[in-house]
CSV table of C-alpha atoms in Angstrom, one decimal:
chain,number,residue,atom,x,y,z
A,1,UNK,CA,91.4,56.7,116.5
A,2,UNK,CA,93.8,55.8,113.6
A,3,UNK,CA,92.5,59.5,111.7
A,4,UNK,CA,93.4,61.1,115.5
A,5,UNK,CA,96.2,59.7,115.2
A,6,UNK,CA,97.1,60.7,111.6
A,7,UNK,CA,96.3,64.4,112.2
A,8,UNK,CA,97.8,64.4,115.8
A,9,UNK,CA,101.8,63.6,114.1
A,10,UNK,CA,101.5,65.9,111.4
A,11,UNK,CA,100.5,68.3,113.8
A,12,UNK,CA,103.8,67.5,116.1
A,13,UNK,CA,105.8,67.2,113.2
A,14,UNK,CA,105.1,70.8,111.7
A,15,UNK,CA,104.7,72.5,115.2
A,16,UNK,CA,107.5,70.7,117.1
A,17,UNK,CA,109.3,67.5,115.3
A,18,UNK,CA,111.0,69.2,112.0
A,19,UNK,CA,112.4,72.0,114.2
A,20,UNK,CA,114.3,70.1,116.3
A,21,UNK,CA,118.0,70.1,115.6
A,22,UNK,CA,120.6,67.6,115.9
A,23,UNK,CA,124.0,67.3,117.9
A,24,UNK,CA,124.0,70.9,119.4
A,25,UNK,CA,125.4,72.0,122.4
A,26,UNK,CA,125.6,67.9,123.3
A,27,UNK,CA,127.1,68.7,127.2
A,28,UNK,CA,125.4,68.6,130.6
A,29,UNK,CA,126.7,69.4,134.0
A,30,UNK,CA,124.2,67.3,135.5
A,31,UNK,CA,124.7,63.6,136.9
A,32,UNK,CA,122.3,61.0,135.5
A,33,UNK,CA,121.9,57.3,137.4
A,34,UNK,CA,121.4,54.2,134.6
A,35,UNK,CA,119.8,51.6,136.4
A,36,UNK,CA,119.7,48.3,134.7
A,37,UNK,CA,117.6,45.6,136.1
A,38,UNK,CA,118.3,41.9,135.3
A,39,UNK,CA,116.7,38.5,135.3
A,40,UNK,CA,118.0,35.9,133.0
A,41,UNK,CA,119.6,37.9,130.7
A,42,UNK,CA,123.4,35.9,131.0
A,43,UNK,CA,123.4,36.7,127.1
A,44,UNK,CA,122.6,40.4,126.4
A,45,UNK,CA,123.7,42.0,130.0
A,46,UNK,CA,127.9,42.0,128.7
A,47,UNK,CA,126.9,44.0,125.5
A,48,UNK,CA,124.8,46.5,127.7
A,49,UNK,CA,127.3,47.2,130.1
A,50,UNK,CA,130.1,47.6,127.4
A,51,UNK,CA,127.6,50.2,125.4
A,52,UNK,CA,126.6,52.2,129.1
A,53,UNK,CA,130.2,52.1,129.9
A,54,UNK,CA,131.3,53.8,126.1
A,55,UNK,CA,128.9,56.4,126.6
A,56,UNK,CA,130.3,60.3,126.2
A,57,UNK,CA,128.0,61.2,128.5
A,58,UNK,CA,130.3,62.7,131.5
A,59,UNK,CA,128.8,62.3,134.5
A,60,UNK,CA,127.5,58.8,135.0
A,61,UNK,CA,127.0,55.9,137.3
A,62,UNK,CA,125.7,52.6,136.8
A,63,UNK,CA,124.1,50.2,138.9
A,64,UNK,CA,123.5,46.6,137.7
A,65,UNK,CA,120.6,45.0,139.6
A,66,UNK,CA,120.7,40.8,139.5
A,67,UNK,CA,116.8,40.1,140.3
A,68,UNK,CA,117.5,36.5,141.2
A,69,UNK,CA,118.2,35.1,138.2
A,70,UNK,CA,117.9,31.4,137.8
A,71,UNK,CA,120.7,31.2,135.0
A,72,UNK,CA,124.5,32.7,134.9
A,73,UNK,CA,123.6,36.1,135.2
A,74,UNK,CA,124.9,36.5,138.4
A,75,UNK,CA,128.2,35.5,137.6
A,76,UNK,CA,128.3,36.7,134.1
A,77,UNK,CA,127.9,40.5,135.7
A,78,UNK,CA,130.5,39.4,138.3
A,79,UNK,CA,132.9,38.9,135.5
A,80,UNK,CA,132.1,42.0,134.1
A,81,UNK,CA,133.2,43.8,137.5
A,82,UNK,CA,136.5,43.2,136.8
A,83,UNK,CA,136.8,44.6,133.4
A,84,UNK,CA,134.5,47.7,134.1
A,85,UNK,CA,133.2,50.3,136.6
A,86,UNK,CA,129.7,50.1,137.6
A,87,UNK,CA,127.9,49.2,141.3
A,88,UNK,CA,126.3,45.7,141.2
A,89,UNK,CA,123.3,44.7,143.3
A,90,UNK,CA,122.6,40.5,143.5
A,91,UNK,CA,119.2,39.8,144.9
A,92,UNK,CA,119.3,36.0,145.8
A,93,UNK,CA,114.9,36.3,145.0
A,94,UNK,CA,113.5,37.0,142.1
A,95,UNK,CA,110.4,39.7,143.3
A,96,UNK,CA,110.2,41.3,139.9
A,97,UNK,CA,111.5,44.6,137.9
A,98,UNK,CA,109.9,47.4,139.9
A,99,UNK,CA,110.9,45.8,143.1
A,100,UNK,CA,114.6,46.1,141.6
A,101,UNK,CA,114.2,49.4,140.7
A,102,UNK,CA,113.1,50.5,144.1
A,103,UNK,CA,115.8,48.8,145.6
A,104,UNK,CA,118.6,50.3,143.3
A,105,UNK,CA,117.1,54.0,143.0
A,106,UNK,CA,118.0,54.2,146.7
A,107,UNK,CA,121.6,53.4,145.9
A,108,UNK,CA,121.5,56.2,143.1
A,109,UNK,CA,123.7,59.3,143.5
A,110,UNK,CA,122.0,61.8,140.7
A,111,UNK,CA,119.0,63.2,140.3
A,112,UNK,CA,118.4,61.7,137.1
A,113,UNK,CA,118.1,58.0,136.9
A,114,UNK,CA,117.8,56.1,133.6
A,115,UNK,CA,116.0,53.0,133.5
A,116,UNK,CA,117.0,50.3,130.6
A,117,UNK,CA,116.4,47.0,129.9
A,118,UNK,CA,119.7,44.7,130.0
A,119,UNK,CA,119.4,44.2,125.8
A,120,UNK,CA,119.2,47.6,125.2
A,121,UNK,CA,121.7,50.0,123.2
A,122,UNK,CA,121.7,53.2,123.6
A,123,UNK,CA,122.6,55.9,120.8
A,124,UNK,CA,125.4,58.3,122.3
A,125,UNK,CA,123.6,61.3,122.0
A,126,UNK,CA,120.1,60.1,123.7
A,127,UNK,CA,121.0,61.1,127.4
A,128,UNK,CA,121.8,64.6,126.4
A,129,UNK,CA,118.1,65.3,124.2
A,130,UNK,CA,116.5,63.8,127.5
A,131,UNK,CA,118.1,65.6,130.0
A,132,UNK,CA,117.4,68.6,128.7
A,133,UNK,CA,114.0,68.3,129.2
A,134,UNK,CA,113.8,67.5,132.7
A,135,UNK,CA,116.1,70.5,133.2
A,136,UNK,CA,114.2,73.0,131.7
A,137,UNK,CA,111.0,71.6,132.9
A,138,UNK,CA,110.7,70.6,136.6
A,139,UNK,CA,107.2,69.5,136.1
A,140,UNK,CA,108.1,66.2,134.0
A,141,UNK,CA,108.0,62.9,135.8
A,142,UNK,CA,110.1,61.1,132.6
A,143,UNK,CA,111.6,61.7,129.2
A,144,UNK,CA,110.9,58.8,126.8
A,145,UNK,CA,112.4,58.1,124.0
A,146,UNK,CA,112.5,56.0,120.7
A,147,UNK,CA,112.8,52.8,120.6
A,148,UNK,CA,114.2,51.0,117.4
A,149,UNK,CA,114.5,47.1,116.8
A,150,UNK,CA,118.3,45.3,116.2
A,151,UNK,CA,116.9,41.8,115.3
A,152,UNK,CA,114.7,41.7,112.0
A,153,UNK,CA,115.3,38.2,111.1
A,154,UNK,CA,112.2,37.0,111.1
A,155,UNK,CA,108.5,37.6,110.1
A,156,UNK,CA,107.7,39.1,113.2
A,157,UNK,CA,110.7,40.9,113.9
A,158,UNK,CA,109.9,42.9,110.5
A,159,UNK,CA,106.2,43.3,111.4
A,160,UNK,CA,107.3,44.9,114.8
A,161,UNK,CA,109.6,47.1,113.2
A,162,UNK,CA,107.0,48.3,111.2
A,163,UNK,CA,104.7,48.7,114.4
A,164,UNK,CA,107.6,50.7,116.0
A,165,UNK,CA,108.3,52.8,113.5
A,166,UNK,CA,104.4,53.9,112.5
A,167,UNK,CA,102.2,52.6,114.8
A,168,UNK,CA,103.7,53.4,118.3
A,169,UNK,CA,105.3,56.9,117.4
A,170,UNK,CA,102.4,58.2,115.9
A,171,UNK,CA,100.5,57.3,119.1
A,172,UNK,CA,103.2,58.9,121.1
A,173,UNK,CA,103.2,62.2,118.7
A,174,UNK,CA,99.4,62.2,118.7
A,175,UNK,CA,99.1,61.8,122.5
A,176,UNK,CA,101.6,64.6,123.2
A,177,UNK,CA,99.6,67.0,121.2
A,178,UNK,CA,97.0,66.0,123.2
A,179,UNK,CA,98.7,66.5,126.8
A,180,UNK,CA,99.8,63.3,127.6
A,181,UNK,CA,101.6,60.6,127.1
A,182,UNK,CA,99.6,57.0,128.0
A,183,UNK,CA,102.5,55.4,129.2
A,184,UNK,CA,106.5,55.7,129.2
A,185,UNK,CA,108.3,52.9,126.8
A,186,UNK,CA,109.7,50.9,130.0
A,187,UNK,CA,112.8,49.3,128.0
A,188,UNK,CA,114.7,53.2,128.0
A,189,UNK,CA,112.8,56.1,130.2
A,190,UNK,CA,115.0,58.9,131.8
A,191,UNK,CA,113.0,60.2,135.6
A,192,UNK,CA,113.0,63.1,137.7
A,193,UNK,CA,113.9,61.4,140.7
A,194,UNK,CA,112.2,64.0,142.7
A,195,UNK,CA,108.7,63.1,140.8
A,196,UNK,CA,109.3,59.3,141.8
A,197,UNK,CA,109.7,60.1,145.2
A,198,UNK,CA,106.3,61.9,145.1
A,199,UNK,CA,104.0,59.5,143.0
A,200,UNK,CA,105.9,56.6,145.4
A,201,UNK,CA,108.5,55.0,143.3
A,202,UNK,CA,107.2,52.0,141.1
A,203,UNK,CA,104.6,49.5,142.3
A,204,UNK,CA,105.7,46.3,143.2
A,205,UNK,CA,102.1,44.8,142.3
A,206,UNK,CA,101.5,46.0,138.7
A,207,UNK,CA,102.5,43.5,136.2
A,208,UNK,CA,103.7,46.4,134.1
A,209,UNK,CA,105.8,49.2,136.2
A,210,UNK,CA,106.2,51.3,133.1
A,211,UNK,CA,102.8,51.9,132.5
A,212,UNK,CA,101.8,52.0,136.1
A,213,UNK,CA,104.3,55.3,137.0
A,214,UNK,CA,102.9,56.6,134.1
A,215,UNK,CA,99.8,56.9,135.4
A,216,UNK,CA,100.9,58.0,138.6
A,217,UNK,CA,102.2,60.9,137.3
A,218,UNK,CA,99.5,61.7,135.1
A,219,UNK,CA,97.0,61.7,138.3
A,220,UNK,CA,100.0,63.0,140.5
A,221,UNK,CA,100.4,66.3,138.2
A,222,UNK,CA,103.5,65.1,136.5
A,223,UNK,CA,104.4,65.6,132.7
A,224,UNK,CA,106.2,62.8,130.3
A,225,UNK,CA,107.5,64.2,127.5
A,226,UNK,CA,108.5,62.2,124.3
A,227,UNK,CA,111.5,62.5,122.3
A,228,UNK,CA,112.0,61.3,119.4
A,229,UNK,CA,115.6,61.3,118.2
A,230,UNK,CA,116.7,59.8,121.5
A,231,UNK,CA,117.5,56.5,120.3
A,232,UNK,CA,118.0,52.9,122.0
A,233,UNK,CA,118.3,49.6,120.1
A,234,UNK,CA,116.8,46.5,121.7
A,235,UNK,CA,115.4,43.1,120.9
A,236,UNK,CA,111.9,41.9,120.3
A,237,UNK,CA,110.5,38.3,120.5
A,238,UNK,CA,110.5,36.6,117.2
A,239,UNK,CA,108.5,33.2,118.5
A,240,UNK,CA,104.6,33.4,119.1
A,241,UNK,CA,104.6,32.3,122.0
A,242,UNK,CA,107.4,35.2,123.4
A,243,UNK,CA,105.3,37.3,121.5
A,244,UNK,CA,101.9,36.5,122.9
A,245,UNK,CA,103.3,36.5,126.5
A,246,UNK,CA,104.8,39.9,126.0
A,247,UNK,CA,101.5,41.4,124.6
A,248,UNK,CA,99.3,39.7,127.4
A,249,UNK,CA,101.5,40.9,129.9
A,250,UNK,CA,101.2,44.7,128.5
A,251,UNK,CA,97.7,44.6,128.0
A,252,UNK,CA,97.3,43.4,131.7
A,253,UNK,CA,99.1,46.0,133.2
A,254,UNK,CA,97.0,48.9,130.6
A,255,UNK,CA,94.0,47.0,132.6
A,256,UNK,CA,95.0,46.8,135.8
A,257,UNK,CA,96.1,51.0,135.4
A,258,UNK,CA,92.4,51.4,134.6
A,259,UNK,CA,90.6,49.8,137.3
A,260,UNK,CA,93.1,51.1,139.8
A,261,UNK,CA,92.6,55.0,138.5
A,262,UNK,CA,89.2,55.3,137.5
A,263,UNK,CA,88.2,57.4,141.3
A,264,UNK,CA,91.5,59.3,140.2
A,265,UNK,CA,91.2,60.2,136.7
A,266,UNK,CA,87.0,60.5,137.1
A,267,UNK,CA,87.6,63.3,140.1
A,268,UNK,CA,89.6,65.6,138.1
A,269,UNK,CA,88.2,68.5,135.8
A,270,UNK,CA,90.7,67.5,133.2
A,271,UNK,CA,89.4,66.7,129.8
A,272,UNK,CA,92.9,65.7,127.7
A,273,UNK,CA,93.2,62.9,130.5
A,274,UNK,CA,89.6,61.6,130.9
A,275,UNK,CA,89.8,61.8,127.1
A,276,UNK,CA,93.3,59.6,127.0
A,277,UNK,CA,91.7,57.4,129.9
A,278,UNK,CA,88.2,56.4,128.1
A,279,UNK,CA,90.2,55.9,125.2
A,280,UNK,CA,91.8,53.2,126.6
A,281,UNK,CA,88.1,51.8,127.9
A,282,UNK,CA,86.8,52.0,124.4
A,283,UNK,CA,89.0,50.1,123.1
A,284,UNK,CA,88.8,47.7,125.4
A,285,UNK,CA,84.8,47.3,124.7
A,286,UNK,CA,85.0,47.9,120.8
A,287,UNK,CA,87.6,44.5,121.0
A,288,UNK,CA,84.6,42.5,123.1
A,289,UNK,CA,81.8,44.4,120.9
A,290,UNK,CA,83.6,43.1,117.9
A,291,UNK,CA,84.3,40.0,118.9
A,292,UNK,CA,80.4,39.1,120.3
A,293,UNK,CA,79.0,40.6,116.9
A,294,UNK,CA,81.4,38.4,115.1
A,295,UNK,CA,80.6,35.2,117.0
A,296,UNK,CA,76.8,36.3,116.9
A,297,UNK,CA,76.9,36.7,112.5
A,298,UNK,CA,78.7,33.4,112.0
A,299,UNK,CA,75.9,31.8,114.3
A,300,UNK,CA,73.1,33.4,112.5
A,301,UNK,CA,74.6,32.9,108.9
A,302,UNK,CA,72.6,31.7,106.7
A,303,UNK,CA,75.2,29.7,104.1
A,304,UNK,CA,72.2,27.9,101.8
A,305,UNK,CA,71.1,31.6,101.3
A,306,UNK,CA,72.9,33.1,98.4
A,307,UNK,CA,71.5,36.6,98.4
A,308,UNK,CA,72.1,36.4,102.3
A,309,UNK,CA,75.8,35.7,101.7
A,310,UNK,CA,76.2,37.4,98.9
A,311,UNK,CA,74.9,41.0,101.1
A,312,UNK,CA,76.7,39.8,104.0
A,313,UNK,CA,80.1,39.4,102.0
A,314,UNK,CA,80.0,42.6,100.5
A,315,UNK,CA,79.4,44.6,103.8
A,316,UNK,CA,82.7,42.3,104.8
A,317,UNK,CA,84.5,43.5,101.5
A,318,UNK,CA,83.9,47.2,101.6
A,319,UNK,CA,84.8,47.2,105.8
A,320,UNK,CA,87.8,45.4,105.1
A,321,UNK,CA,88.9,48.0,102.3
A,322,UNK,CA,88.2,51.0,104.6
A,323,UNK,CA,90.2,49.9,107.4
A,324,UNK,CA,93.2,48.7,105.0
A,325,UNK,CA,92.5,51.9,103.0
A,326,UNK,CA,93.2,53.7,106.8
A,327,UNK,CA,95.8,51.5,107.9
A,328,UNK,CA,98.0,52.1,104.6
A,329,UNK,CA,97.4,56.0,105.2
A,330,UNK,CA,98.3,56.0,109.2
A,331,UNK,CA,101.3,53.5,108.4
A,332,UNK,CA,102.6,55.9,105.4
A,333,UNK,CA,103.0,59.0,107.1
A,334,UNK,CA,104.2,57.8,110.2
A,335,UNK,CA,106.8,55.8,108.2
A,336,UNK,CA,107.3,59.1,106.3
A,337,UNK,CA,107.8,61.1,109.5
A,338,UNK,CA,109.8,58.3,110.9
A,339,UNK,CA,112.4,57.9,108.4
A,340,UNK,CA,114.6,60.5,109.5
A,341,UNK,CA,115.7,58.2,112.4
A,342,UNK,CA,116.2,55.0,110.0
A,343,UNK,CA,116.4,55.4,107.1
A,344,UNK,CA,115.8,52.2,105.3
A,345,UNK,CA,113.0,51.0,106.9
A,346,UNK,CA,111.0,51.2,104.0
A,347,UNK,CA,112.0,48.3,102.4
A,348,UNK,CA,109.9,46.6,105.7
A,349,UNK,CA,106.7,48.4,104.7
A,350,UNK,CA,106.3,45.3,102.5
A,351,UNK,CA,105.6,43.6,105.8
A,352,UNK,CA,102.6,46.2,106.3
A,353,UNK,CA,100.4,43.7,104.9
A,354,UNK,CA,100.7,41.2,107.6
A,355,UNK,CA,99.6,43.7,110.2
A,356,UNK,CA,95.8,44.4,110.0
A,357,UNK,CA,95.2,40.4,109.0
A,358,UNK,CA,97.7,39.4,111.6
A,359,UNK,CA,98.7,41.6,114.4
A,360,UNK,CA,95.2,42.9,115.2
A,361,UNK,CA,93.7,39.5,115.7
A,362,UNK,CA,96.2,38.8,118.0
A,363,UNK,CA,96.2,42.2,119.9
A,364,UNK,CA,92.1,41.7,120.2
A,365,UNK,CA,92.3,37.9,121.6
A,366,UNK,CA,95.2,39.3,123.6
A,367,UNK,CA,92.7,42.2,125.6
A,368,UNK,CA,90.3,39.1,126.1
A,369,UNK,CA,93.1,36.5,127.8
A,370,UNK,CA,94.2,39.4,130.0
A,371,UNK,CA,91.4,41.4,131.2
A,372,UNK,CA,90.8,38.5,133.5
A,373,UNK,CA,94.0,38.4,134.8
A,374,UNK,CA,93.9,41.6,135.7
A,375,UNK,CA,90.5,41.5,137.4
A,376,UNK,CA,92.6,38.9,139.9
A,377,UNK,CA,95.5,41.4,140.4
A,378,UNK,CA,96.8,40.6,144.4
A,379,UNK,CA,97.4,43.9,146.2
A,380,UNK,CA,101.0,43.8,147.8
A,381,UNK,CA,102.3,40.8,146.4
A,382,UNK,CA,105.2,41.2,144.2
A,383,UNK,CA,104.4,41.1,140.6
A,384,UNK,CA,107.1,38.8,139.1
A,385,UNK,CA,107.4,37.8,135.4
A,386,UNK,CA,110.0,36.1,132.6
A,387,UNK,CA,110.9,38.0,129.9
A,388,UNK,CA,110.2,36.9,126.3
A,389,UNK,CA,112.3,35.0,123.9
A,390,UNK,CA,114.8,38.0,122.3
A,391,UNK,CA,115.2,36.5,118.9
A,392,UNK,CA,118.3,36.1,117.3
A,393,UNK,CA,120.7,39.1,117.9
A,394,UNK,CA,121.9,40.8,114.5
A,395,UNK,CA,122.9,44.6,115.7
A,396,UNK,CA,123.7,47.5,113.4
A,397,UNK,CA,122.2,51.1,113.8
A,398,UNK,CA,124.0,51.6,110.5
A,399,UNK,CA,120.2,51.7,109.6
């Protein structure tokens, strides 16, 4: 997947990415919705609001969506009404994001409605690139765009910036020269609002609404386009434990998407989806394959036998080299392509190192915790969750 992944960006960079231009005819007639839902986010929602609010973009409404916080959200956004213009929505129960989103998205006025996350930052030019997709193309269900980190602090806040600027975007470039997207990023996704009124909104039951309406327009007949210069700035956990309840949480809802659309995907003559959707199983079993043949080896090893460990080693050696061999490669030119959008990131790829040893031990014991978890998904019960720890804030985009 990594060499798919490799050949599928350079092949949207030279057919689509390097001929896109920048800052041209930046001016829409059309009305665009921002939705932001809340919960417990008393210390990022003022800075959203002030950045939604400074936006060029002409013709705008916001609606603030409280999801029942249990901290000063409420009256922080209360405050806020005074100072600025934007419709507020206080739900005394938390009954999770999509449920705020369906509530709010019947309020909306526009046909467009962006979705953010309440520590997001928003580039002034993003709603323009996005909306000019949906306008030209009334098949798209969403617009998503590129995601870039404000907090690098820490260890893991440089790993993830790494991971956001190689790893996800090549998957996103790769995927769209393929014919579809897996799944929107959920922090900053501009819909058609006519296509979420066809696949049925967002579903209050999945654990992850962004990558649920992703797959309902995929099986609905619904495009999602990426775009790449569309820029937001948000925050990323920078604890273990926010981090490992963020990534159990996404790799939940990528099951749960599975076992609900198999009789959906599987009935359709469409080989660019049933080849995004096995990929997605694949993965899941190579994680299990490797960890059973790993638990297997060390049971059978054999450590009074030198010639034993000494074969045994090597294979170890030479498999480890190939995949860090790989991962330099796919990390390289997707920093490479990347680096148009931030320019010194590469003083990070240092942090490169961490990421095979590191990140994809955690992402494999991650698919284990939550596959399980999934399997006990409860139809119709509102799929509620707490957001991660969202580090220490240090915003600039003079990156």
């Amino acid at each position: 997947m990594a060499l798919f992944w490799v050949i599928g960006s350079l092949f949207y960079y030279l057919i689509i990415e390097r001929k896109l231009k920048w800052k041209q005819q930046m001016s829409s007639e059309e009305g665009i919705t921002f939705l932001v839902p809340c919960y417990n986010e008393a210390e990022t929602i003022e800075e959203t609001i002030r950045n939604l609010q400074s936006l060029s973009y002409p013709k705008k409404e916001i609606i603030i969506i409280n999801d029942g916080s249990s901290d000063q959200t409420s009256a922080v956004i209360k405050k806020l009404k005074t100072q600025y213009t934007f419709q507020f929505i206080d739900l005394t129960v938390n009954q999770g994001k999509a449920q705020a989103l369906n509530t709010a998205v019947k309020s909306a006025r526009y046909n467009y409605i962006m979705c953010i996350d309440a520590d997001t930052i928003m580039d002034d030019d993003a709603p323009y690139y996005m909306i000019k997709h949906l306008i030209d193309d009334s098949t798209l269900g969403a617009v998503t765009g590129n995601p870039r980190i404000r907090n690098k602090s820490s260890l893991l806040a440089k790993i993830q910036t790494v991971e956001y600027a190689s790893m996800i975007g090549s998957i996103k470039r790769a995927q769209t020269m393929n014919g579809y997207v897996n799944t929107i990023s959920g922090v900053f996704t501009l819909f058609n609002k006519k296509a979420l009124e066809d696949v049925g909104f967002w579903d209050i039951d999945m654990i992850t609404e962004d990558i649920a309406v992703s797959w309902k327009f995929h099986t609905g007949g619904y495009g999602i386009r990426y775009e790449p210069r569309a820029l937001c700035w948000m925050l990323v956990p920078e604890t273990l434990s926010g981090l490992w309840k963020q990534r159990v949480r996404w790799a939940q809802g990528g099951h749960e998407v599975l076992l609900r659309d198999f009789k959906s995907v599987v009935s359709k003559f469409n080989f660019p989806l049933w080849f995004l959707y096995f990929e997605q199983v694949l993965s899941i079993i190579w994680v299990y394959s490797t960890l059973f043949t790993l638990a297997a080896s060390l049971l059978s090893f054999n450590f009074l036998d030198y010639y034993y460990y000494e074969y045994h080693f090597s294979i170890f050696i030479l498999s480890a080299f190939l995949m860090t061999v790989t991962n330099l490669v796919q990390f390289s030119i997707a920093m490479l392509i990347d680096s148009r959008y931030e320019k010194h990131h590469w003083g990070y790829l240092f942090f490169l190192s961490w990421y095979p040893t590191f990140y994809w031990l955690i992402n494999a014991v991650v698919v284990v915790f939550a596959l399980p978890k999934a399997l006990k998904r409860k139809k119709g019960v509102f799929a509620t969750w707490t957001s991660p720890d969202r580090g220490s804030i240090q915003w600039s985009n003079q990156d």
